[in-house]
Coordinates of C-alpha atoms in Angstrom, one line a residue:
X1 CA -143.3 -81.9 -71.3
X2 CA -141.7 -79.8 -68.8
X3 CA -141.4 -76.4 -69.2
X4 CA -138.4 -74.8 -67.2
X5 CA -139.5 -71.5 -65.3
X6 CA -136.1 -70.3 -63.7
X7 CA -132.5 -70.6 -65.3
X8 CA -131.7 -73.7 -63.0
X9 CA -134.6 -75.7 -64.3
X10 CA -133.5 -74.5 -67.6
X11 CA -129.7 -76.7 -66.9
X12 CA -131.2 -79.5 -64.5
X13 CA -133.9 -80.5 -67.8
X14 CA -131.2 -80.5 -70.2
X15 CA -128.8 -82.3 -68.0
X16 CA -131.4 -84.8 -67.0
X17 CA -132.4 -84.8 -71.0
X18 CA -129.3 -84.5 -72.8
X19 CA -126.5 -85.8 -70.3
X20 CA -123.8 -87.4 -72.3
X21 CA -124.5 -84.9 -74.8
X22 CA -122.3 -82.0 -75.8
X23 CA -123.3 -78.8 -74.9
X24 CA -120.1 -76.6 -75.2
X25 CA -117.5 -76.9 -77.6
X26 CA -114.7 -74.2 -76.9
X27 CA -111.9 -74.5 -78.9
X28 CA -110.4 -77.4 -77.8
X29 CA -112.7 -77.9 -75.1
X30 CA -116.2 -79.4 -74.9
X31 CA -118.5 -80.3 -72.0
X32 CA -121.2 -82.6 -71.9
X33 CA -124.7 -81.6 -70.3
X34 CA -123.3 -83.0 -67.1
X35 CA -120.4 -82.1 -66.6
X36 CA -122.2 -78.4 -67.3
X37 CA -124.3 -79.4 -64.2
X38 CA -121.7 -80.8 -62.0
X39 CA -119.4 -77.7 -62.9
X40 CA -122.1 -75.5 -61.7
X41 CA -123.1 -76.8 -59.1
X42 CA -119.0 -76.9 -57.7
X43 CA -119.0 -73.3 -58.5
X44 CA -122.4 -72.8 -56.7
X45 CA -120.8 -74.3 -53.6
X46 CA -117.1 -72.4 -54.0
X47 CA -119.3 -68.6 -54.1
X48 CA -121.7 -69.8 -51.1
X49 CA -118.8 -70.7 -49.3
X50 CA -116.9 -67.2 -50.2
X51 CA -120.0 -65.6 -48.7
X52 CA -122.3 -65.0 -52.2
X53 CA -125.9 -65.1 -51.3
X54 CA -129.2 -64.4 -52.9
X55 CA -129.2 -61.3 -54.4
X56 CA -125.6 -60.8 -54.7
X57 CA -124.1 -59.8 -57.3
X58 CA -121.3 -61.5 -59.3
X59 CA -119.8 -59.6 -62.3
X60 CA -118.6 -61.6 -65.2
X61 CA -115.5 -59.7 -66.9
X62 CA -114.8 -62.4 -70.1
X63 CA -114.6 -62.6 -73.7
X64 CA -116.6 -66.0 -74.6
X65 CA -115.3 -68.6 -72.9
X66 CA -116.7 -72.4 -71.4
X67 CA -116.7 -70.3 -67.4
X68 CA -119.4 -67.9 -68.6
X69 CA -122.2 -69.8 -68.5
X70 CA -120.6 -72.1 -66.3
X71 CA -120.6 -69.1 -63.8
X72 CA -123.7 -67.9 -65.0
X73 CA -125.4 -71.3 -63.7
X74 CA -123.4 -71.8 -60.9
X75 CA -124.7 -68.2 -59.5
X76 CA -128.2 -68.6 -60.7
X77 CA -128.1 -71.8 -58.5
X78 CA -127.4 -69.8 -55.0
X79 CA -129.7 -67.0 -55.9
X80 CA -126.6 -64.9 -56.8
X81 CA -127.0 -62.4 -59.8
X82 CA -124.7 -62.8 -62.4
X83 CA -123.8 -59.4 -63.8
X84 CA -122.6 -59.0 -67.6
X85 CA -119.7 -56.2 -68.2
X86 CA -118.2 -55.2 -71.3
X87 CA -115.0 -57.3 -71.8
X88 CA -114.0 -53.9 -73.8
X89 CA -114.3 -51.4 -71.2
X90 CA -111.6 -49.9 -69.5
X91 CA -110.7 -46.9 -67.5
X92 CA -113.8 -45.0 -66.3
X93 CA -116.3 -47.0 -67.9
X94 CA -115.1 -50.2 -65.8
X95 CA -115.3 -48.6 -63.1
X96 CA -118.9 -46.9 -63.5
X97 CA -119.7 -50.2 -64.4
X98 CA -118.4 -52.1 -61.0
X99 CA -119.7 -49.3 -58.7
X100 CA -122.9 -49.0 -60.1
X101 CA -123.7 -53.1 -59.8
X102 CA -121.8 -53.7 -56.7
X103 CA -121.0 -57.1 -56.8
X104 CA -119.4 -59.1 -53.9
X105 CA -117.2 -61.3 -56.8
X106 CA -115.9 -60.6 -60.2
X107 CA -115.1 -63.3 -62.3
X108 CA -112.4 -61.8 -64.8
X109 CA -110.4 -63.3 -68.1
X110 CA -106.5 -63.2 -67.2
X111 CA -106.0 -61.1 -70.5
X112 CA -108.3 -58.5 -69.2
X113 CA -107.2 -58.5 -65.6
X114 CA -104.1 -56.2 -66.2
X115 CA -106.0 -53.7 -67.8
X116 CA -108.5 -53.3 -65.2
X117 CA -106.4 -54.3 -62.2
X118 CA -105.6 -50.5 -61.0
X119 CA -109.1 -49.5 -61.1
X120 CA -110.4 -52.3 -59.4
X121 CA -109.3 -51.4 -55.6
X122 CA -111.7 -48.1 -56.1
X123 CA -115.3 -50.6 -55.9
X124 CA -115.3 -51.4 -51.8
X125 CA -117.9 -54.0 -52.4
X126 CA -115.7 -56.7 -53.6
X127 CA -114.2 -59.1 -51.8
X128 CA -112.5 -61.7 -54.5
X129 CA -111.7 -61.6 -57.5
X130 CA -111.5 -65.1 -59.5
X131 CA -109.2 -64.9 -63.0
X132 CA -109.9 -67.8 -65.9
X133 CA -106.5 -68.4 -67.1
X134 CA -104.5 -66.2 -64.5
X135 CA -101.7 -64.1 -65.9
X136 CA -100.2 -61.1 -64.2
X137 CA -101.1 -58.2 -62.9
X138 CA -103.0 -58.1 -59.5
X139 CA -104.5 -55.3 -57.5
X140 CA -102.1 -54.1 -54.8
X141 CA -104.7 -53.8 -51.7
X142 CA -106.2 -57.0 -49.3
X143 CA -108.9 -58.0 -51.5
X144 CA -107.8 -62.2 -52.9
X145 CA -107.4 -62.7 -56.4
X146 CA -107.8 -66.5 -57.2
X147 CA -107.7 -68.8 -59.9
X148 CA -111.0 -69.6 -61.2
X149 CA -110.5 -73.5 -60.1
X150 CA -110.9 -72.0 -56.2
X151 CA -114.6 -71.5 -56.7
X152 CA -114.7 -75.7 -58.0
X153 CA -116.2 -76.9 -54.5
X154 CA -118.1 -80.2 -53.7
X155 CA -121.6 -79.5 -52.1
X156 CA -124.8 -78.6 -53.5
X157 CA -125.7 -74.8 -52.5
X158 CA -128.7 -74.1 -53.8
X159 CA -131.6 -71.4 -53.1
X160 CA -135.4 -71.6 -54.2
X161 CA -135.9 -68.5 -57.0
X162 CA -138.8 -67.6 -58.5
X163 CA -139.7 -66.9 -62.1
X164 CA -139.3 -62.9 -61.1
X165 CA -136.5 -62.9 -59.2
X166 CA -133.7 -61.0 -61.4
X167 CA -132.1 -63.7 -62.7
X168 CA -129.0 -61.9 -64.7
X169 CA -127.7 -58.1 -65.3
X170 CA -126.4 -57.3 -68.8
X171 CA -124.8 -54.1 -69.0
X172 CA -125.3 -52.1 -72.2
X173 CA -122.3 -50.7 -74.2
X174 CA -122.7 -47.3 -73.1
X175 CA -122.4 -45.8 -76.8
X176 CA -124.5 -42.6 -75.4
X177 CA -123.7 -42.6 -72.4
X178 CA -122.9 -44.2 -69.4
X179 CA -123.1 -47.9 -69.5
X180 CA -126.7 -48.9 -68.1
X181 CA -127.4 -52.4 -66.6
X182 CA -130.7 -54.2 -68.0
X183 CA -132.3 -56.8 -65.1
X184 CA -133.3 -60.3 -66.8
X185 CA -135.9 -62.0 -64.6
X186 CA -135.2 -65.6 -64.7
X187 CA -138.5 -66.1 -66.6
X188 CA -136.7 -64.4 -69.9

């Protein structure tokens, strides 16, 4: 038996294993092992092409939803760090939360995005922002706000990581404090 040691083996074994199987059901959604592969590997591609490299940070802004670990994988893939915010922060704490991770991309829900949207021009280091289910309220400075289906590329981007490469950032709630991000190395 194989035993996966980074969070890409983790997806290319199950895919391999379990293709035609279900491995998200989300409301009335549900993806296959596959197509979880083949959607990662599109948004591997559509962050490589935006400029996210190894090391970079991407900060996931989402309730539950089929694009989290879709964009979990997808940045794992290119070496990118996916970064995990409170959906529930606002105000100060989002932004604490931005600056202090700085990622290149933020992957936000379209509920959420209105709430955040002012505070989002004060973190430099991003350079798009990519909404799941895109409602109103954008930012008014240069930065690009896209739909999520914009990071859906053909191509294969992929980068070698190692078992102790920081392979995820999941930021606490902050309940004494300010919020604190905990680094995951991709061997768990």
């Amino acid at each position: 038996m194989v035993v996966p040691k980074t969070m890409n083996d983790i997806l290319s074994l199950a895919a391999a294993r379990h293709g035609p199987k279900v491995a998200i059901v989300f409301e009335n959604r549900k993806i296959t092992f596959a197509e979880m592969e083949s959607l990662s590997k599109k948004v591997a591609q559509g962050l490589f092409d935006q400029g996210i490299r190894k090391g970079d940070r991407v900060a996931l802004v989402m309730r539950n939803c089929a694009e989290v670990p879709i964009t979990l994988f997808g940045s794992v893939r290119i070496g990118a760090i996916p970064t995990f915010l409170n959906a529930q922060h606002k105000g100060e704490e989002i932004v604490y939360a931005l600056s202090n991770c700085e990622p290149k991309g933020v992957v936000v829900e379209g509920g959420i995005l209105p709430e955040i949207a002012e505070k989002i021009p004060r973190v430099k280091s991003i350079q798009n922002i990519y909404v799941v289910e895109k409602e109103s309220g954008k930012p008014s400075e240069p930065r690009k706000i896209l739909p999520f289906e914009a990071l859906l590329k053909e191509g294969d981007a992929c980068e070698e990581v190692q078992e102790d490469d920081v392979g995820a950032i999941v930021y606490t709630a902050g309940t004494e404090g300010r919020p604190k991000g905990a680094m995951l190395a991709h061997k768990g």
